[in-house]
Short mmCIF file of C-alpha atoms and ligand atoms in Angstrom, two decimals:
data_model
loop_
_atom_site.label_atom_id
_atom_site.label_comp_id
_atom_site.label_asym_id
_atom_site.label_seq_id
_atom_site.Cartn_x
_atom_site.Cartn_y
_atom_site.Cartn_z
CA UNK W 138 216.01 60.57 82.97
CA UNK W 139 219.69 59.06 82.99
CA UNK W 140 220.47 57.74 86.40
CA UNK W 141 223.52 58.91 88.65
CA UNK W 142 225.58 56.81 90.79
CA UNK W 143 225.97 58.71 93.82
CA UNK W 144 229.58 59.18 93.26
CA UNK W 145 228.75 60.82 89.81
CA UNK W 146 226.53 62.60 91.02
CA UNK W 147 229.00 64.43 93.65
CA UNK W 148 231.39 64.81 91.07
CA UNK W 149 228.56 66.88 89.20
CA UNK W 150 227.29 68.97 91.83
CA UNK W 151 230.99 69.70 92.76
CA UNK W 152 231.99 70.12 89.85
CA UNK W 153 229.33 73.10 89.86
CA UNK W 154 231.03 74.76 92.55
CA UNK W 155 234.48 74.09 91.52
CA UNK W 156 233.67 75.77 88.49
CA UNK W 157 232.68 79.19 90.34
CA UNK W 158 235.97 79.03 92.70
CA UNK W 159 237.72 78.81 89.87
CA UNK W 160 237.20 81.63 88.24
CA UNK W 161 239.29 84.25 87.64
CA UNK W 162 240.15 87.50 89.66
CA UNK W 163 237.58 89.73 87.83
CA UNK W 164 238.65 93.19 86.75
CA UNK W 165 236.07 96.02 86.72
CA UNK W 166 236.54 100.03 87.82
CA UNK W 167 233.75 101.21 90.23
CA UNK W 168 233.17 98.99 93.50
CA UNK W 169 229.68 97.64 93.04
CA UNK W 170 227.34 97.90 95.85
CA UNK W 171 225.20 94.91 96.38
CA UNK W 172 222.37 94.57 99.06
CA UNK W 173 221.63 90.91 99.74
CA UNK W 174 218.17 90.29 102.13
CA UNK W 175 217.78 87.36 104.01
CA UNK W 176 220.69 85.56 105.99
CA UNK W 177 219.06 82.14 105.19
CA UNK W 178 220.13 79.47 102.91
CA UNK W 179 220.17 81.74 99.38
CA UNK W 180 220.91 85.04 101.33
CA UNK W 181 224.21 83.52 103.16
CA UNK W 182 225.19 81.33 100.33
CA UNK W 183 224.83 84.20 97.76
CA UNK W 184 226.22 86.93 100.36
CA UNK W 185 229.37 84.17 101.15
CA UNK W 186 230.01 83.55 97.32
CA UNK W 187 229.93 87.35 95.81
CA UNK W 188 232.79 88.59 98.28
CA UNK W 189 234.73 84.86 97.66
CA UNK W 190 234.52 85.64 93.75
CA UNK W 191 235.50 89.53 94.12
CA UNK W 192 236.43 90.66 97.20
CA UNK W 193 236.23 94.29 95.96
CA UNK W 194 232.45 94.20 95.99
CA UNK W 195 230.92 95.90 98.99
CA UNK W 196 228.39 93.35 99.86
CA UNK W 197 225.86 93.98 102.86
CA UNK W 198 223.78 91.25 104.00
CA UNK W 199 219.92 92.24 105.88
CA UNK W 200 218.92 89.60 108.26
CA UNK W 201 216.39 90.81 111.48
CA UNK W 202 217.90 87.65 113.28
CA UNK W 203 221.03 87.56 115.45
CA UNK W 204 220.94 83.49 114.87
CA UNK W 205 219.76 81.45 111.94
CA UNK W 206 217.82 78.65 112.99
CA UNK W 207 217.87 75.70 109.98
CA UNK W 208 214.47 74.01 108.54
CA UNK W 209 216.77 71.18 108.18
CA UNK W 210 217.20 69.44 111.01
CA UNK W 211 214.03 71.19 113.03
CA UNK W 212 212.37 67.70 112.51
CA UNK W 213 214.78 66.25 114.56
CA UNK W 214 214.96 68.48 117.64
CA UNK W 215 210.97 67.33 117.56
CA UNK W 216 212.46 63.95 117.59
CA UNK W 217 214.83 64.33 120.48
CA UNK W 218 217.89 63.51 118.64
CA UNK W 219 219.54 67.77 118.46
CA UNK W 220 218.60 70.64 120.39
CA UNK W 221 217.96 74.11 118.93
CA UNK W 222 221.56 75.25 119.46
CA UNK W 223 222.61 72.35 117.47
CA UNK W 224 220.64 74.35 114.44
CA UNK W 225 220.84 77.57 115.42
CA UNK W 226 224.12 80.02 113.38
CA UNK W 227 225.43 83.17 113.86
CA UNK W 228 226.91 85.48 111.34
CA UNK W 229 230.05 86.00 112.83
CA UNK W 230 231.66 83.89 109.89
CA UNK W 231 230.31 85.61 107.64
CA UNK W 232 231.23 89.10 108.90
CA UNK W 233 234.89 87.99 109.06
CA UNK W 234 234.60 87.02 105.60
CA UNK W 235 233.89 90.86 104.59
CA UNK W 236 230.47 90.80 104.31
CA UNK W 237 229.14 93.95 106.23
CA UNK W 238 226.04 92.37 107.94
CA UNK W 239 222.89 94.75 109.39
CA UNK W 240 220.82 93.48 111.74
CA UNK W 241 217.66 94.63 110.76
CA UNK W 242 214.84 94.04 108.54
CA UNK W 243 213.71 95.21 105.09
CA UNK W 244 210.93 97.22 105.36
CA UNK W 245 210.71 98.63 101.49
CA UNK W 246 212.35 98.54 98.28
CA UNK W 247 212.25 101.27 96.22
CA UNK W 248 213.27 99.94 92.64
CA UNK W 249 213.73 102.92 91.05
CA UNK W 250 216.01 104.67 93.18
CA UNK W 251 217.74 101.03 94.45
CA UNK W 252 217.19 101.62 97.83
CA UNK W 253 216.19 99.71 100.65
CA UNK W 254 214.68 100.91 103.82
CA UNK W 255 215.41 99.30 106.80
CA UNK W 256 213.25 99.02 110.64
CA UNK W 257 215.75 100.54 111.93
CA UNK W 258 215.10 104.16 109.92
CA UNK W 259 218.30 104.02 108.11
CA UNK W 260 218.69 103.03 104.17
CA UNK W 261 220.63 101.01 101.84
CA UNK W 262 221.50 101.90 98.34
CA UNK W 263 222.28 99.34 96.00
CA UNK W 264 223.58 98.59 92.86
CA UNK W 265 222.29 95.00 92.53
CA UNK W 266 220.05 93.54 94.80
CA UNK W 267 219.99 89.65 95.85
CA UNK W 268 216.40 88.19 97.32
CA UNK W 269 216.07 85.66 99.40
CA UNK W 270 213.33 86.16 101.57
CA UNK W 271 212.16 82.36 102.19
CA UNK W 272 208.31 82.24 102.35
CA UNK W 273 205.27 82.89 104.11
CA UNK W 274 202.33 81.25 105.57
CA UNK W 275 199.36 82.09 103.46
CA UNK W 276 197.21 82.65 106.23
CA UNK W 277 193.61 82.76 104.91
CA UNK W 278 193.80 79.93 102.37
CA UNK W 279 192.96 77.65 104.84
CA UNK W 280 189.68 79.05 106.22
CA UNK W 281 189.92 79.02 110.62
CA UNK W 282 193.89 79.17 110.50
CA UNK W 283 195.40 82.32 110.77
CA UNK W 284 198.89 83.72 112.78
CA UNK W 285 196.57 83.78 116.12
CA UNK W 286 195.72 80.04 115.47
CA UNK W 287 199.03 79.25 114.81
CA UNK W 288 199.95 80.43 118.59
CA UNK W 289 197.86 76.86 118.81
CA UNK W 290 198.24 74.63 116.72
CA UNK W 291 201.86 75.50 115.68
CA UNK W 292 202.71 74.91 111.81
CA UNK W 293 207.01 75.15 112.78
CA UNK W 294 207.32 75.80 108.96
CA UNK W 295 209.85 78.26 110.16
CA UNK W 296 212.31 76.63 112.53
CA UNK W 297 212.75 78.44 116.08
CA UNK W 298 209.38 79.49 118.62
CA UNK W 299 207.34 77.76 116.07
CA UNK W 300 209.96 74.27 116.42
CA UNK W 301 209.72 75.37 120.23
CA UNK W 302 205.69 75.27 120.69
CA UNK W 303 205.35 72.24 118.75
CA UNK W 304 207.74 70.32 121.05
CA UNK W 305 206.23 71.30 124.16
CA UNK W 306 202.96 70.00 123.29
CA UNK W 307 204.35 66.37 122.16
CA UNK W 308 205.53 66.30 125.60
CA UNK W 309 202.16 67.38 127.06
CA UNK W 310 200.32 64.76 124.97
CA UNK W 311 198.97 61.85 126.81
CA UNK W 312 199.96 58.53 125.77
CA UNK W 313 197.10 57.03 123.85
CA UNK W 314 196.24 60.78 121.72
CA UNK W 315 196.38 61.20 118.15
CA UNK W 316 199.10 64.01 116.64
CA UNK W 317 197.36 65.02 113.57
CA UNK W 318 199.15 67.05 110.73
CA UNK W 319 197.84 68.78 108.15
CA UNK W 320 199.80 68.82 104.84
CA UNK W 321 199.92 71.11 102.45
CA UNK W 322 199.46 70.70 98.44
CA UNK W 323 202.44 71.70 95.98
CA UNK W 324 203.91 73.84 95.56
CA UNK W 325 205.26 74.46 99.20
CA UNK W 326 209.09 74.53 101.34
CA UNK W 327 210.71 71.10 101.20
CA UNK W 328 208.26 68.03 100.11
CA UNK W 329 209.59 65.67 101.65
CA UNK W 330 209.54 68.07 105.11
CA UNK W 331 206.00 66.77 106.21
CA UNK W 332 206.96 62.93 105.91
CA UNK W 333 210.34 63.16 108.09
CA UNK W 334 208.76 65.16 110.47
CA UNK W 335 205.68 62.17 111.06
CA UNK W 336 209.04 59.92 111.12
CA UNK W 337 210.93 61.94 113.76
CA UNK W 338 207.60 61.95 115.85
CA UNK W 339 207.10 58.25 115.56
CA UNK W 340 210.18 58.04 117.01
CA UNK W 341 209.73 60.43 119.92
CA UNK W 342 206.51 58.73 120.57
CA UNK W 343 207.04 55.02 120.08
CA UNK W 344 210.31 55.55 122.78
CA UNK W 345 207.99 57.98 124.86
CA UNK W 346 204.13 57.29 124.52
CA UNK W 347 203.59 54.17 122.31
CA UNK W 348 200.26 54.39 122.62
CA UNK W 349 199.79 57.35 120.28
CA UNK W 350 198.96 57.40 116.87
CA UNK W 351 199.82 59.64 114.13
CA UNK W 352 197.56 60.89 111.37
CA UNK W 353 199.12 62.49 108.00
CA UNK W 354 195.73 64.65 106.65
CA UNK W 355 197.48 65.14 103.27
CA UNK W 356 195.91 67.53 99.85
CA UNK W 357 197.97 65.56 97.66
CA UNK W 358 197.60 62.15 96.38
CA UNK W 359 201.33 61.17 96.48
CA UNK W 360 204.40 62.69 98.17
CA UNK W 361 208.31 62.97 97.74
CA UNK W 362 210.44 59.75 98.46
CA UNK W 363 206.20 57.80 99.31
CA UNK W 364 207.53 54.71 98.91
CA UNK W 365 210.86 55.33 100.97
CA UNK W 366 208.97 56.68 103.32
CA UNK W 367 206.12 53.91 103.86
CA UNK W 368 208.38 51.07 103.79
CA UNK W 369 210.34 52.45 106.51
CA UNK W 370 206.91 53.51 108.31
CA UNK W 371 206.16 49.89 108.19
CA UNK W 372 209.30 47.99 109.31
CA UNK W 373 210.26 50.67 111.92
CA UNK W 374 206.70 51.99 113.54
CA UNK W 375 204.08 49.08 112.60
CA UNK W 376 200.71 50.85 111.96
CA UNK W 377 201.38 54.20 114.16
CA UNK W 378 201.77 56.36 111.08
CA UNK W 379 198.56 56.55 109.02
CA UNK W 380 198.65 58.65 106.16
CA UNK W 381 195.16 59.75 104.00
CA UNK W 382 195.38 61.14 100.72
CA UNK W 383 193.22 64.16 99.48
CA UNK W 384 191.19 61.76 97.82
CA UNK W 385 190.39 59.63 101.10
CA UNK W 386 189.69 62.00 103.18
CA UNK W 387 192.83 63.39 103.74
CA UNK W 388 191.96 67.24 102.66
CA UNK W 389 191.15 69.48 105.28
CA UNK W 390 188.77 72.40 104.55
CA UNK W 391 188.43 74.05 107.84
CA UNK W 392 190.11 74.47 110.99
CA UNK W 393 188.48 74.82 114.55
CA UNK W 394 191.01 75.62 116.98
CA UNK W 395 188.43 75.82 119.72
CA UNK W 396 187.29 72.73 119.09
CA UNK W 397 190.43 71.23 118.36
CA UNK W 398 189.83 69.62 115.64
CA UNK W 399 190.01 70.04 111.29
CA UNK W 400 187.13 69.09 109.04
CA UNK W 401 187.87 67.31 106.04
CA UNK W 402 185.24 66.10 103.23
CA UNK W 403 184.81 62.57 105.49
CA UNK W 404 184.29 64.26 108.65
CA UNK W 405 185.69 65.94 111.28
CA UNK W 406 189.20 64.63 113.10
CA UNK W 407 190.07 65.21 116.62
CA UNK W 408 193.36 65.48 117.97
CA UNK W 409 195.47 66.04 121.00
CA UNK W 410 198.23 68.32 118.81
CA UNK W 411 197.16 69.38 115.61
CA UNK W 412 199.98 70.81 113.09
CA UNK W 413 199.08 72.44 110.72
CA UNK W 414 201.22 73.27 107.47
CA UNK W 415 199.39 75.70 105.28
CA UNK W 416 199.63 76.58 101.73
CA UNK W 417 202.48 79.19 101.74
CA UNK W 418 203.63 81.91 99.37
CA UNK W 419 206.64 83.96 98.66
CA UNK W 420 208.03 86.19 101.65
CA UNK W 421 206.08 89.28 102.61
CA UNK W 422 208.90 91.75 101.18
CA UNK W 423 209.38 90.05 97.80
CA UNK W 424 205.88 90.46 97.11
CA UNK W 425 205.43 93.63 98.59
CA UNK W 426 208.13 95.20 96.47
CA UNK W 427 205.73 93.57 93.10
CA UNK W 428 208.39 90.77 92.14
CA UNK W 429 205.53 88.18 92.84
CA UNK W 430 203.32 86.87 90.23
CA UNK W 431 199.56 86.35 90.92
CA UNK W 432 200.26 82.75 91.97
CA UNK W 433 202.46 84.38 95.60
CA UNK W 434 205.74 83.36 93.73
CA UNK W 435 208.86 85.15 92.01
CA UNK W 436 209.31 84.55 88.41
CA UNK W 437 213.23 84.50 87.29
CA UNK W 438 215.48 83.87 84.10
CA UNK W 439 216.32 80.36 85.21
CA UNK W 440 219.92 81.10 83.84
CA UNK W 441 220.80 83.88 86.24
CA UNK W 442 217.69 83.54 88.67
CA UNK W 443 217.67 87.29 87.42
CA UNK W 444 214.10 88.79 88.37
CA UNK W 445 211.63 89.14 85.58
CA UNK W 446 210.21 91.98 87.17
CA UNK W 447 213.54 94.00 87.29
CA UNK W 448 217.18 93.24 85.84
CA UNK W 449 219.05 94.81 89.09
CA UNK W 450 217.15 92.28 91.15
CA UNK W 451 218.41 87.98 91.93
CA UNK W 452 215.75 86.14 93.57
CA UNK W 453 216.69 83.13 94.96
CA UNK W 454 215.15 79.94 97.12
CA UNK W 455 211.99 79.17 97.82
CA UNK W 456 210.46 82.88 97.27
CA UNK W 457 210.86 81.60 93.39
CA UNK W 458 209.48 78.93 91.09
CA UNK W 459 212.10 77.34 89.62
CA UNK W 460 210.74 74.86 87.46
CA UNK W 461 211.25 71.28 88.87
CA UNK W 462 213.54 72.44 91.39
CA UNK W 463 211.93 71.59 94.90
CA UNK W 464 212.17 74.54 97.93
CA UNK W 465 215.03 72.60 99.53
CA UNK W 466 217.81 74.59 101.19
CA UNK W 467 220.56 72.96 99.13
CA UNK W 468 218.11 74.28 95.86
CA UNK W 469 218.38 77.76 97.30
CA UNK W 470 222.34 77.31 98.25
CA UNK W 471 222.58 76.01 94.41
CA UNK W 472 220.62 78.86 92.82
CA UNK W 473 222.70 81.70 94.98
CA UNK W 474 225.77 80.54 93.78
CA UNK W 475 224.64 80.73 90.07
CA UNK W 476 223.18 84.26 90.77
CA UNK W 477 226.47 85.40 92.07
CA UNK W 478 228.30 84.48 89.40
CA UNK W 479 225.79 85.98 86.83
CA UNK W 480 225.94 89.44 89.25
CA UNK W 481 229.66 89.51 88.55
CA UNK W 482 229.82 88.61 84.67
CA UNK W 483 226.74 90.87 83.98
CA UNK W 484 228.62 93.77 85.70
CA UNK W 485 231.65 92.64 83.81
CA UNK W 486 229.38 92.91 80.49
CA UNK W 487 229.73 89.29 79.76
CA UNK W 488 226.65 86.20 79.81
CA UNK W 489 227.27 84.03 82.37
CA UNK W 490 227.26 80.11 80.84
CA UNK W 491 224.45 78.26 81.05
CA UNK W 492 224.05 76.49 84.53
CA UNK W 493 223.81 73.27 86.17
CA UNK W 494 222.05 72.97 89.59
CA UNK W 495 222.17 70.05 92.34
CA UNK W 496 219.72 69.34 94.99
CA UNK W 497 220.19 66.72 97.51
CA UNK W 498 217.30 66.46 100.44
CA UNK W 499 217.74 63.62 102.93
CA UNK W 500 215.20 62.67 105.35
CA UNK W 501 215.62 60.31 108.44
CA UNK W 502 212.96 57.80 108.72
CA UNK W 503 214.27 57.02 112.21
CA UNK W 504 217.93 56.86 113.76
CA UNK W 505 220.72 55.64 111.73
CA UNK W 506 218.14 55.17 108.72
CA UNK W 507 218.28 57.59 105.99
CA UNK W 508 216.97 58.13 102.71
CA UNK W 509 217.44 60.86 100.06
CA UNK W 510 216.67 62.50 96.71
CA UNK W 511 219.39 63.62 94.41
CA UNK W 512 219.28 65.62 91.17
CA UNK W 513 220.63 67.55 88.78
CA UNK W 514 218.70 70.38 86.95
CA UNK W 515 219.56 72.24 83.56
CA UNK W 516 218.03 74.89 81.64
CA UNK W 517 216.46 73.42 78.75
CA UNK W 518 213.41 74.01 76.27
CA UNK W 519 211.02 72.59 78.26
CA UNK W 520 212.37 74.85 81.43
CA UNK W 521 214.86 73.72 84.27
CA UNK W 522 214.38 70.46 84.63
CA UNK W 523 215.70 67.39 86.48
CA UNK W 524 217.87 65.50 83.88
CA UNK W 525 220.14 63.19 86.16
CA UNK W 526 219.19 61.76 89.27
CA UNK W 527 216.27 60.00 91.20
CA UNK W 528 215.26 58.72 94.50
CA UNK W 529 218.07 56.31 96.30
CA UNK W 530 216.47 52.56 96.31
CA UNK W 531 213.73 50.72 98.31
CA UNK W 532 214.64 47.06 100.03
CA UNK W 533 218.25 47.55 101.32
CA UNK W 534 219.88 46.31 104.27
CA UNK W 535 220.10 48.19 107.69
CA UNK W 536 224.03 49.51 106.90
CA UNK W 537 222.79 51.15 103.70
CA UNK W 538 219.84 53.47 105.70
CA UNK W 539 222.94 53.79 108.06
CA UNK W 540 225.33 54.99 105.42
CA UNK W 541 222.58 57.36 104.01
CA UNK W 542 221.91 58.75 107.57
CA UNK W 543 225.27 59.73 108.18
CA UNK W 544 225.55 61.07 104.79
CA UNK W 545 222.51 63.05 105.95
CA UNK W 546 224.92 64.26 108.84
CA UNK W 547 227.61 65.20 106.34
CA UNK W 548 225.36 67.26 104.12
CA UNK W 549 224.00 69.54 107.27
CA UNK W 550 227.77 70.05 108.61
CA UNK W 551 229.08 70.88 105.22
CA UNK W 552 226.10 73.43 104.13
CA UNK W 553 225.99 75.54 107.29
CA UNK W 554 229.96 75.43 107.75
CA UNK W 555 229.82 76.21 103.80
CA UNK W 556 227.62 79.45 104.82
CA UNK W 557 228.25 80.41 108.46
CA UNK W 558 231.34 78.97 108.71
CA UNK W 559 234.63 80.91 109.85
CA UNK W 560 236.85 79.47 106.35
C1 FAD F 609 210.79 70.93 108.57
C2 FAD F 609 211.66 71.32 107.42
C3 FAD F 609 212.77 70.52 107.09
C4 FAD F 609 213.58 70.87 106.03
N1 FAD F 609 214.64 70.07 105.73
C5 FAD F 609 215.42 70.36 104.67
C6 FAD F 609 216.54 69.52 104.34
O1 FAD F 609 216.80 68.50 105.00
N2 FAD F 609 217.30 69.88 103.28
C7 FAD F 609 217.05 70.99 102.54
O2 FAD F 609 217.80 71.26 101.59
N3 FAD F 609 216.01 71.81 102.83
C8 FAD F 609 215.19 71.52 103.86
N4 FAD F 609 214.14 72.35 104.19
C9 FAD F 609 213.83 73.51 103.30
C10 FAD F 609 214.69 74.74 103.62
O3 FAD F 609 214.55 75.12 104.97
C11 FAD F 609 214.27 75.92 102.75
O4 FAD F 609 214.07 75.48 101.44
C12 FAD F 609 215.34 77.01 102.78
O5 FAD F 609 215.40 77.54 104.08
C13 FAD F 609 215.05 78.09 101.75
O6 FAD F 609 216.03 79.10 101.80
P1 FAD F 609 215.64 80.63 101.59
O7 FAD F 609 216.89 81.40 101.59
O8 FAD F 609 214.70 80.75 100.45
O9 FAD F 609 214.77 80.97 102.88
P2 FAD F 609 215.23 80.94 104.41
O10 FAD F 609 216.32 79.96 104.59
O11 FAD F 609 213.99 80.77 105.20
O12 FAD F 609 215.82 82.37 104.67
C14 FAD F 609 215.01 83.51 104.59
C15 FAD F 609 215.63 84.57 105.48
O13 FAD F 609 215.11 85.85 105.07
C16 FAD F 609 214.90 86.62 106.21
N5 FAD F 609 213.93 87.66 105.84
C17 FAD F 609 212.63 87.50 105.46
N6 FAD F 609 212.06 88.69 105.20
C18 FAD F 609 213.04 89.63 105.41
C19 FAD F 609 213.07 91.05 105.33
N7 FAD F 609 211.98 91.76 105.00
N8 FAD F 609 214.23 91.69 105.62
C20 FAD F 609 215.34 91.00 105.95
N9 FAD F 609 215.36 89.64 106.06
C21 FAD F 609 214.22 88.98 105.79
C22 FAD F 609 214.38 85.64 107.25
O14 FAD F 609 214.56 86.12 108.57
C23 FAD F 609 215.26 84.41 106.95
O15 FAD F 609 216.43 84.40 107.73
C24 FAD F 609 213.31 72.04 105.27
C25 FAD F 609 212.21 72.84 105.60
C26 FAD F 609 211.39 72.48 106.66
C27 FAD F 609 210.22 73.35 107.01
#
């Protein structure tokens, strides 16, 4: 894999969206009619980007929430460093933009007749029909957690009551208890989610309750940015953070609730607040309406991100598997913007070039220290694949993890004012 500077690299990834502002006016009779669900990251992003390219297009966006509450950034509400307003959006921008927006949610698709109906009794017709439903716990998988025991022992794998709960009962822990979390194997949303969030609670804690300890129960046997992550573990929290991989114990078979505490193939683990982050699937609607494999994930045509179920269908974010791409909101912003412009040159009867996709995740490790992932994905042979890019170095001084946390900052104010924004 060739490796980026980070200033090529943001001449690459803007280069990708350069390349979709500036297209031309396109020219075609009829007005299409294009239903976009989900006002998330691929939802907004694709919603935003169909009316910029044409504003002709009636585009109505389906989201059940008045506010959209970010993933990104949830980890550090639990680390006392934003509050939920400081991730929470409205849709006001995006309304003034031209997008009609219904508050409601989808309650079927019927892909024969292109309709969608709605909880509120009303329906949508569509044309084409953008997907971007986000994912959903699979409860079940993990035998004793289900959406009752998640009233508990909160997973906040969806930002908002779940971010809400979890807080609450770090500040109800005694000093001297152990948080335990649970983490998932791949695929599931953001991997490097899990690893920030034990960073952002060793924070909260070592300022708070230094006696507590953290314990990462993990499947896997390695995770996104590991080495990032442990060095800054090490210099920034001592020992607090202890992380066990599947094959030391770290895989969890069971949950008791009750009992509050998981069993794993060692033993069984207490814990003062247990969070649990289960295997996960694609959202409820995308596999209700059959666009799921067997697997609980959307297969596309990485080129258009063009269902392989049905051709009047774009699924987008982390409802899909899309090859090496991780389930990172910038992934999902990236893959909505190539869907939109594949919309409007299929209904112009022309193929849409072949793509080029960026992702980006920062994590914080602590205040002022940040470190990141950055790639570039094309479609090739072997599928989409990362073919620039990497993880940003180990061993660097304090004003680099500085510089790469205020990046971080730049990133989350430039996505959401990108999507929600009034421009
Ligand atoms: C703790 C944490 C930290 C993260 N940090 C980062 C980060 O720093 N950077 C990054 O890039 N990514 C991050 N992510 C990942 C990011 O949140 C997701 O990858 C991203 O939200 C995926 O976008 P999406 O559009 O697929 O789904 P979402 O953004 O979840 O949007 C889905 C939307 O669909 C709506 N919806 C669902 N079903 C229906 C229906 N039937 N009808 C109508 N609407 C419906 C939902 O209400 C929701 O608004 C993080 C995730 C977590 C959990």
């Amino acid at each position: 894999m060739t490796r980026i500077t980070r200033r090529s690299f943001t001449l690459m990834a803007g280069a990708a969206t350069g390349a979709a502002l500036a297209m031309p006016n396109l020219a075609f009779g009829a007005t299409a009619r294009i239903a976009v669900v989900g006002g998330g990251f691929g939802g907004a992003t694709a919603a935003r980007y169909l009316k910029r390219l044409d504003n002709r297009l009636s585009v109505t966006l389906i989201e059940p929430n008045a506010k959209f509450v970010t993933c990104p950034y949830s980890n550090l509400v639990l680390g006392g460093l934003k509050t939920m307003d400081d991730i929470s959006h409205g849709y006001d921008g995006l309304a003034k933009a031209g997008v009609r927006v219904i508050r409601a949610s989808v309650q079927g698709i019927d892909p024969s007749a292109k309709r969608l109906s709605l909880s509120s009794g009303n329906a949508v017709q569509y044309d084409k029909l953008v997907l971007s439903p986000g994912i959903d716990m699979n409860f079940g998988a993990l035998p004793g957690y289900d959406a009752a025991t998640a009233e508990k022992l909160p997973h906040a794998w969806k930002a908002g009551p779940q971010t809400l709960l979890l807080k609450r009962q770090l500040e109800a822990m005694p000093d001297g208890g152990t948080f335990i979390m649970v983490a998932p194997d791949n695929p599931y949303r953001c991997p490097p989610g899990p690893y920030e969030r034990a960073s952002m609670i060793a924070h909260y804690l070592k300022t708070r309750k230094p006696k507590s300890k953290i314990l990462i129960l993990d499947a896997k046997e390695s995770f996104s940015k590991q080495g990032l992550f442990q060095e800054g573990w090490a210099a920034v929290y001592g020992k607090m953070i202890e992380w066990l991989p599947g094959k030391a114990g770290g895989k969890v078979t069971e949950v008791d609730a009750k009992g509050m505490s998981v069993k794993t193939e060692f033993g069984n683990q207490k814990g003062a607040v247990i969070n649990v982050i289960p295997p996960q699937r694609a959202g409820e609607i995308a596999r209700a309406a059959g666009f799921a494999e067997a697997n609980g994930w959307c297969a596309v045509d990485f080129n258009t991100f063009q269902s392989k179920a049905d051709a009047n269908v774009y699924i987008v974010g982390d409802a899909t598997i899309a090859g090496q791409m991780p389930k990172s909101g910038f992934s999902a912003n990236s893959q909505a913007k190539v869907a939109a412009i594949a919309i409007i040159e299929g209904l112009n009867g022309r193929t849409p070039a072949s793509p080029a996709f960026a992702n980006t995740c920062y994590s914080l490790v602590a205040p002022k220290y940040g470190i990141s992932v950055a790639n570039v994905y094309r479609v090739t042979a072997q599928g989409l694949v990362a073919t620039e890019g990497g993880v940003s170095p180990t061993a660097q001084p304090p004003a680099f993890r500085s510089q790469e946390a205020t990046f971080a900052d730049g990133w989350y104010e430039s996505i959401t004012q990108e999507m929600f924004g009034q421009a």
